[in-house]
PDB file of C-alpha atoms and ligand atoms in Angstrom:
ATOM      1  CA  UNK A   1       4.284  30.029 -36.738  1.00  0.00           C
ATOM      2  CA  UNK A   2       3.953  28.131 -40.663  1.00  0.00           C
ATOM      3  CA  UNK A   3       1.686  25.346 -40.585  1.00  0.00           C
ATOM      4  CA  UNK A   4       4.308  22.974 -40.712  1.00  0.00           C
ATOM      5  CA  UNK A   5       5.979  23.723 -37.303  1.00  0.00           C
ATOM      6  CA  UNK A   6       2.348  23.577 -35.612  1.00  0.00           C
ATOM      7  CA  UNK A   7       2.031  20.526 -37.028  1.00  0.00           C
ATOM      8  CA  UNK A   8       5.178  19.492 -35.531  1.00  0.00           C
ATOM      9  CA  UNK A   9       4.086  21.094 -31.955  1.00  0.00           C
ATOM     10  CA  UNK A  10       0.764  19.103 -32.237  1.00  0.00           C
ATOM     11  CA  UNK A  11       2.962  15.878 -33.325  1.00  0.00           C
ATOM     12  CA  UNK A  12       5.057  16.156 -30.140  1.00  0.00           C
ATOM     13  CA  UNK A  13       2.186  16.772 -27.924  1.00  0.00           C
ATOM     14  CA  UNK A  14       0.513  13.537 -29.178  1.00  0.00           C
ATOM     15  CA  UNK A  15       3.821  11.810 -28.705  1.00  0.00           C
ATOM     16  CA  UNK A  16       4.486  12.866 -25.541  1.00  0.00           C
ATOM     17  CA  UNK A  17       4.777   9.969 -23.042  1.00  0.00           C
ATOM     18  CA  UNK A  18       1.918   9.197 -20.506  1.00  0.00           C
ATOM     19  CA  UNK A  19       3.246   7.628 -17.255  1.00  0.00           C
ATOM     20  CA  UNK A  20       1.056   4.504 -16.764  1.00  0.00           C
ATOM     21  CA  UNK A  21       1.669   2.267 -13.702  1.00  0.00           C
ATOM     22  CA  UNK A  22       0.449  -1.282 -13.521  1.00  0.00           C
ATOM     23  CA  UNK A  23      -2.963  -2.091 -11.790  1.00  0.00           C
ATOM     24  CA  UNK A  24      -2.405  -5.498 -10.406  1.00  0.00           C
ATOM     25  CA  UNK A  25      -5.856  -5.479  -8.441  1.00  0.00           C
ATOM     26  CA  UNK A  26      -8.499  -3.065  -9.034  1.00  0.00           C
ATOM     27  CA  UNK A  27      -9.880  -0.347  -6.319  1.00  0.00           C
ATOM     28  CA  UNK A  28     -12.072  -2.144  -3.585  1.00  0.00           C
ATOM     29  CA  UNK A  29     -12.357  -0.161  -0.371  1.00  0.00           C
ATOM     30  CA  UNK A  30     -10.953  -1.692   3.113  1.00  0.00           C
ATOM     31  CA  UNK A  31     -14.587  -0.822   5.040  1.00  0.00           C
ATOM     32  CA  UNK A  32     -13.617   1.631   8.041  1.00  0.00           C
ATOM     33  CA  UNK A  33     -14.056  -1.299  10.658  1.00  0.00           C
ATOM     34  CA  UNK A  34     -11.038  -3.276   8.898  1.00  0.00           C
ATOM     35  CA  UNK A  35      -9.090  -0.274   8.652  1.00  0.00           C
ATOM     36  CA  UNK A  36      -9.505   0.296  12.438  1.00  0.00           C
ATOM     37  CA  UNK A  37      -9.242  -3.632  12.683  1.00  0.00           C
ATOM     38  CA  UNK A  38      -5.633  -3.251  10.718  1.00  0.00           C
ATOM     39  CA  UNK A  39      -4.369  -0.321  12.352  1.00  0.00           C
ATOM     40  CA  UNK A  40      -5.088  -2.078  15.764  1.00  0.00           C
ATOM     41  CA  UNK A  41      -3.716  -5.399  15.001  1.00  0.00           C
ATOM     42  CA  UNK A  42      -0.307  -3.714  14.115  1.00  0.00           C
ATOM     43  CA  UNK A  43      -0.266  -1.570  17.335  1.00  0.00           C
ATOM     44  CA  UNK A  44       0.046   1.408  15.577  1.00  0.00           C
ATOM     45  CA  UNK A  45       1.625   4.536  17.750  1.00  0.00           C
ATOM     46  CA  UNK A  46       2.648   7.963  16.867  1.00  0.00           C
ATOM     47  CA  UNK A  47       6.150   6.885  16.213  1.00  0.00           C
ATOM     48  CA  UNK A  48       5.246   4.631  13.324  1.00  0.00           C
ATOM     49  CA  UNK A  49       5.335   5.602   9.593  1.00  0.00           C
ATOM     50  CA  UNK A  50       2.751   3.554   8.351  1.00  0.00           C
ATOM     51  CA  UNK A  51       2.808   2.638   4.510  1.00  0.00           C
ATOM     52  CA  UNK A  52      -0.092   1.393   2.232  1.00  0.00           C
ATOM     53  CA  UNK A  53       0.997  -0.719  -0.589  1.00  0.00           C
ATOM     54  CA  UNK A  54      -1.781   0.179  -2.983  1.00  0.00           C
ATOM     55  CA  UNK A  55      -3.586   3.001  -1.332  1.00  0.00           C
ATOM     56  CA  UNK A  56      -6.734   3.393  -3.169  1.00  0.00           C
ATOM     57  CA  UNK A  57      -8.470   6.570  -1.944  1.00  0.00           C
ATOM     58  CA  UNK A  58      -5.529   6.555   1.046  1.00  0.00           C
ATOM     59  CA  UNK A  59      -8.109   5.752   3.593  1.00  0.00           C
ATOM     60  CA  UNK A  60      -5.747   3.478   5.485  1.00  0.00           C
ATOM     61  CA  UNK A  61      -2.818   5.895   6.088  1.00  0.00           C
ATOM     62  CA  UNK A  62      -5.269   8.663   6.743  1.00  0.00           C
ATOM     63  CA  UNK A  63      -6.828   6.898   9.269  1.00  0.00           C
ATOM     64  CA  UNK A  64      -3.281   6.199  10.573  1.00  0.00           C
ATOM     65  CA  UNK A  65      -2.659   9.847  11.081  1.00  0.00           C
ATOM     66  CA  UNK A  66      -5.724  11.212  12.244  1.00  0.00           C
ATOM     67  CA  UNK A  67      -6.522   7.775  14.907  1.00  0.00           C
ATOM     68  CA  UNK A  68      -2.904   6.976  15.975  1.00  0.00           C
ATOM     69  CA  UNK A  69      -0.868   9.892  15.299  1.00  0.00           C
ATOM     70  CA  UNK A  70       1.486   8.076  12.854  1.00  0.00           C
ATOM     71  CA  UNK A  71       3.368   9.223   9.839  1.00  0.00           C
ATOM     72  CA  UNK A  72       1.936   7.636   6.506  1.00  0.00           C
ATOM     73  CA  UNK A  73       2.561   7.059   2.832  1.00  0.00           C
ATOM     74  CA  UNK A  74       0.263   5.615   0.370  1.00  0.00           C
ATOM     75  CA  UNK A  75       1.738   4.227  -2.946  1.00  0.00           C
ATOM     76  CA  UNK A  76      -0.694   4.033  -5.719  1.00  0.00           C
ATOM     77  CA  UNK A  77      -0.570   3.331  -9.678  1.00  0.00           C
ATOM     78  CA  UNK A  78      -3.960   5.554 -10.460  1.00  0.00           C
ATOM     79  CA  UNK A  79      -3.220   8.993 -10.681  1.00  0.00           C
ATOM     80  CA  UNK A  80      -6.995   9.757 -10.007  1.00  0.00           C
ATOM     81  CA  UNK A  81      -6.887   7.935  -6.706  1.00  0.00           C
ATOM     82  CA  UNK A  82      -3.685   9.692  -6.009  1.00  0.00           C
ATOM     83  CA  UNK A  83      -5.579  12.866  -6.108  1.00  0.00           C
ATOM     84  CA  UNK A  84      -8.317  11.898  -4.517  1.00  0.00           C
ATOM     85  CA  UNK A  85      -6.173  10.779  -1.195  1.00  0.00           C
ATOM     86  CA  UNK A  86      -4.488  13.600  -1.152  1.00  0.00           C
ATOM     87  CA  UNK A  87      -7.841  15.882  -1.229  1.00  0.00           C
ATOM     88  CA  UNK A  88      -9.267  13.610   1.640  1.00  0.00           C
ATOM     89  CA  UNK A  89      -5.677  14.239   3.499  1.00  0.00           C
ATOM     90  CA  UNK A  90      -6.306  17.903   3.406  1.00  0.00           C
ATOM     91  CA  UNK A  91     -10.322  16.844   4.486  1.00  0.00           C
ATOM     92  CA  UNK A  92      -8.990  15.553   7.400  1.00  0.00           C
ATOM     93  CA  UNK A  93      -6.515  18.139   8.083  1.00  0.00           C
ATOM     94  CA  UNK A  94      -3.281  15.680   7.922  1.00  0.00           C
ATOM     95  CA  UNK A  95      -1.512  16.356   4.874  1.00  0.00           C
ATOM     96  CA  UNK A  96       1.436  17.443   6.702  1.00  0.00           C
ATOM     97  CA  UNK A  97       1.573  13.788   8.144  1.00  0.00           C
ATOM     98  CA  UNK A  98       0.682  11.799   5.227  1.00  0.00           C
ATOM     99  CA  UNK A  99       1.783  11.488   1.728  1.00  0.00           C
ATOM    100  CA  UNK A 100       1.031   9.849  -1.432  1.00  0.00           C
ATOM    101  CA  UNK A 101       3.391   8.671  -4.316  1.00  0.00           C
ATOM    102  CA  UNK A 102       2.006   7.768  -7.669  1.00  0.00           C
ATOM    103  CA  UNK A 103       4.079   4.843  -8.939  1.00  0.00           C
ATOM    104  CA  UNK A 104       4.196   0.740  -9.186  1.00  0.00           C
ATOM    105  CA  UNK A 105       4.852  -1.029  -5.715  1.00  0.00           C
ATOM    106  CA  UNK A 106       7.124  -3.276  -7.121  1.00  0.00           C
ATOM    107  CA  UNK A 107       9.307  -0.146  -7.979  1.00  0.00           C
ATOM    108  CA  UNK A 108       9.680   2.073  -5.161  1.00  0.00           C
ATOM    109  CA  UNK A 109      11.230   2.556  -1.951  1.00  0.00           C
ATOM    110  CA  UNK A 110       8.895   1.485   1.515  1.00  0.00           C
ATOM    111  CA  UNK A 111      12.250   0.657   3.773  1.00  0.00           C
ATOM    112  CA  UNK A 112      11.431   3.049   5.690  1.00  0.00           C
ATOM    113  CA  UNK A 113       8.022   1.393   6.531  1.00  0.00           C
ATOM    114  CA  UNK A 114       7.697   0.255  10.410  1.00  0.00           C
ATOM    115  CA  UNK A 115       4.141  -0.817   9.596  1.00  0.00           C
ATOM    116  CA  UNK A 116       3.019  -2.178   6.159  1.00  0.00           C
ATOM    117  CA  UNK A 117      -1.035  -2.626   5.208  1.00  0.00           C
ATOM    118  CA  UNK A 118      -1.353  -4.225   1.593  1.00  0.00           C
ATOM    119  CA  UNK A 119      -5.187  -5.505   1.072  1.00  0.00           C
ATOM    120  CA  UNK A 120      -4.023  -6.891  -2.590  1.00  0.00           C
ATOM    121  CA  UNK A 121      -4.668 -10.473  -4.369  1.00  0.00           C
ATOM    122  CA  UNK A 122      -2.744 -13.399  -3.115  1.00  0.00           C
ATOM    123  CA  UNK A 123      -0.815 -13.817  -6.606  1.00  0.00           C
ATOM    124  CA  UNK A 124       0.558 -10.149  -5.847  1.00  0.00           C
ATOM    125  CA  UNK A 125       1.566 -10.859  -1.795  1.00  0.00           C
ATOM    126  CA  UNK A 126       3.163 -13.687  -3.333  1.00  0.00           C
ATOM    127  CA  UNK A 127       5.535 -11.633  -5.742  1.00  0.00           C
ATOM    128  CA  UNK A 128       6.286  -9.178  -3.249  1.00  0.00           C
ATOM    129  CA  UNK A 129       7.637 -11.529  -0.666  1.00  0.00           C
ATOM    130  CA  UNK A 130      11.146 -10.999  -1.830  1.00  0.00           C
ATOM    131  CA  UNK A 131      10.658  -7.331  -1.907  1.00  0.00           C
ATOM    132  CA  UNK A 132       9.216  -6.823   1.475  1.00  0.00           C
ATOM    133  CA  UNK A 133      12.209  -9.404   2.759  1.00  0.00           C
ATOM    134  CA  UNK A 134      14.586  -7.010   1.298  1.00  0.00           C
ATOM    135  CA  UNK A 135      13.616  -3.668   1.946  1.00  0.00           C
ATOM    136  CA  UNK A 136      11.834  -3.964   5.386  1.00  0.00           C
ATOM    137  CA  UNK A 137      13.726  -3.896   8.654  1.00  0.00           C
ATOM    138  CA  UNK A 138      13.334  -7.134  11.484  1.00  0.00           C
ATOM    139  CA  UNK A 139      10.349  -6.347  13.414  1.00  0.00           C
ATOM    140  CA  UNK A 140       8.154  -4.191  10.694  1.00  0.00           C
ATOM    141  CA  UNK A 141       4.888  -5.331  11.066  1.00  0.00           C
ATOM    142  CA  UNK A 142       3.088  -6.124   7.892  1.00  0.00           C
ATOM    143  CA  UNK A 143      -1.113  -6.275   7.994  1.00  0.00           C
ATOM    144  CA  UNK A 144      -2.988  -7.905   4.925  1.00  0.00           C
ATOM    145  CA  UNK A 145      -6.356  -7.784   4.500  1.00  0.00           C
ATOM    146  CA  UNK A 146      -8.438 -10.717   3.227  1.00  0.00           C
ATOM    147  CA  UNK A 147      -5.706 -12.848   1.810  1.00  0.00           C
ATOM    148  CA  UNK A 148      -2.306 -13.718   3.736  1.00  0.00           C
ATOM    149  CA  UNK A 149       0.909 -14.163   2.278  1.00  0.00           C
ATOM    150  CA  UNK A 150       1.751 -17.574   0.850  1.00  0.00           C
ATOM    151  CA  UNK A 151       4.171 -19.858   2.846  1.00  0.00           C
ATOM    152  CA  UNK A 152       4.628 -17.081   5.745  1.00  0.00           C
ATOM    153  CA  UNK A 153       2.935 -17.816   9.021  1.00  0.00           C
ATOM    154  CA  UNK A 154       1.099 -14.957  10.576  1.00  0.00           C
ATOM    155  CA  UNK A 155       1.658 -14.002  14.129  1.00  0.00           C
ATOM    156  CA  UNK A 156      -2.038 -13.338  14.328  1.00  0.00           C
ATOM    157  CA  UNK A 157      -5.000 -13.215  12.268  1.00  0.00           C
ATOM    158  CA  UNK A 158      -8.255 -12.172  13.323  1.00  0.00           C
ATOM    159  CA  UNK A 159     -11.810 -12.203  11.732  1.00  0.00           C
ATOM    160  CA  UNK A 160     -14.233  -9.032  11.926  1.00  0.00           C
ATOM    161  CA  UNK A 161     -17.458  -8.582  10.323  1.00  0.00           C
ATOM    162  CA  UNK A 162     -16.264 -11.622   8.202  1.00  0.00           C
ATOM    163  CA  UNK A 163     -13.343  -9.842   7.240  1.00  0.00           C
ATOM    164  CA  UNK A 164      -9.896 -11.685   7.673  1.00  0.00           C
ATOM    165  CA  UNK A 165      -7.140  -9.598   8.750  1.00  0.00           C
ATOM    166  CA  UNK A 166      -3.398 -11.080   9.175  1.00  0.00           C
ATOM    167  CA  UNK A 167      -0.485  -9.886  11.154  1.00  0.00           C
ATOM    168  CA  UNK A 168       3.233 -10.921  10.228  1.00  0.00           C
ATOM    169  CA  UNK A 169       6.363  -9.603  11.567  1.00  0.00           C
ATOM    170  CA  UNK A 170       9.499  -9.587   9.647  1.00  0.00           C
ATOM    171  CA  UNK A 171      11.669 -11.880  11.148  1.00  0.00           C
ATOM    172  CA  UNK A 172      15.627 -11.130  12.437  1.00  0.00           C
ATOM    173  CA  UNK A 173      16.616 -13.713  10.191  1.00  0.00           C
ATOM    174  CA  UNK A 174      14.775 -14.206   6.583  1.00  0.00           C
ATOM    175  CA  UNK A 175      15.752 -17.381   6.828  1.00  0.00           C
ATOM    176  CA  UNK A 176      12.683 -19.107   8.225  1.00  0.00           C
ATOM    177  CA  UNK A 177      10.531 -17.151   5.377  1.00  0.00           C
ATOM    178  CA  UNK A 178      12.976 -17.349   2.510  1.00  0.00           C
ATOM    179  CA  UNK A 179      12.728 -19.184  -0.613  1.00  0.00           C
ATOM    180  CA  UNK A 180       9.098 -20.504   0.361  1.00  0.00           C
TER     181      UNK A 180
HETATM  182  C1  SAM B 201      -8.005  -3.309  -3.264  1.00  0.00           C
HETATM  183  S1  SAM B 201      -7.768  -1.963  -3.374  1.00  0.00           S
HETATM  184  C2  SAM B 201      -7.082  -1.299  -1.939  1.00  0.00           C
HETATM  185  C3  SAM B 201      -7.043   0.000  -1.404  1.00  0.00           C
HETATM  186  C4  SAM B 201      -6.764   0.357   0.336  1.00  0.00           C
HETATM  187  N1  SAM B 201      -5.641  -0.196   0.672  1.00  0.00           N
HETATM  188  C5  SAM B 201      -8.039   0.170   0.804  1.00  0.00           C
HETATM  189  O1  SAM B 201      -7.507  -1.082   1.611  1.00  0.00           O
HETATM  190  O2  SAM B 201      -8.784   0.615   1.013  1.00  0.00           O
HETATM  191  C6  SAM B 201      -6.109  -2.245  -4.556  1.00  0.00           C
HETATM  192  C7  SAM B 201      -5.328  -0.792  -4.785  1.00  0.00           C
HETATM  193  O3  SAM B 201      -4.160  -1.154  -5.369  1.00  0.00           O
HETATM  194  C8  SAM B 201      -3.554  -0.314  -6.602  1.00  0.00           C
HETATM  195  N2  SAM B 201      -2.762  -1.149  -7.119  1.00  0.00           N
HETATM  196  C9  SAM B 201      -3.021  -1.900  -7.927  1.00  0.00           C
HETATM  197  N3  SAM B 201      -1.664  -2.830  -8.408  1.00  0.00           N
HETATM  198  C10 SAM B 201      -1.144  -1.950  -8.422  1.00  0.00           C
HETATM  199  C11 SAM B 201       0.688  -1.358  -8.150  1.00  0.00           C
HETATM  200  N4  SAM B 201       1.063  -2.844  -8.992  1.00  0.00           N
HETATM  201  N5  SAM B 201       0.969  -0.779  -7.972  1.00  0.00           N
HETATM  202  C12 SAM B 201       0.677   0.218  -7.359  1.00  0.00           C
HETATM  203  N6  SAM B 201      -0.595   0.366  -6.812  1.00  0.00           N
HETATM  204  C13 SAM B 201      -1.418  -0.985  -7.246  1.00  0.00           C
HETATM  205  C14 SAM B 201      -5.345  -0.010  -7.005  1.00  0.00           C
HETATM  206  O4  SAM B 201      -5.043   0.595  -8.021  1.00  0.00           O
HETATM  207  C15 SAM B 201      -6.027  -0.199  -5.668  1.00  0.00           C
HETATM  208  O5  SAM B 201      -6.346   1.081  -5.426  1.00  0.00           O
END
């Protein structure tokens, strides 16, 4: 190879697109007792598909698979956290029941979820409202840690060790929640 093609190849490598996704909230772990409280409040069973929007190290979907025999999917914008989640799932022996998707929660399809978990900021919860209503079937349970969803009325709210957890159930008609 002459000098010029080598330079061209190096330039192409440098210019190759690098996938980056929004991180609207930094990674903060839900403590194990909160994870348990969220999954208990949602009354997760083996027939559920639990999605965690912003899944961090995968702990919520892994716990759903280990402790409740549910299936789980995590959506996470940080590639290192996705890799860590896959390793954690493998270590917990549930890699066949969970998967982790690298990407932006505002761009992904989570319509198969029967339970959705979120530990996000209030403004992010607010922005997600129309997407949740559009994608989720009536009866889908949504559990949130720390912050509720502005304008929506939780079915239940609990406090565990000073941490707030909210439960919402998607209504038959979006009318009660639409436009709020
Ligand atoms: C507060 S942490 C919660 C982690 C985990 N759900 C838990 O409760 O332990 C929020 C996570 O959401 C991820 N995140 C933030 N914005 C995101 C976005 N737009 N799309 C996908 N993931 C996002 C962050 O990288 C972070 O891991």
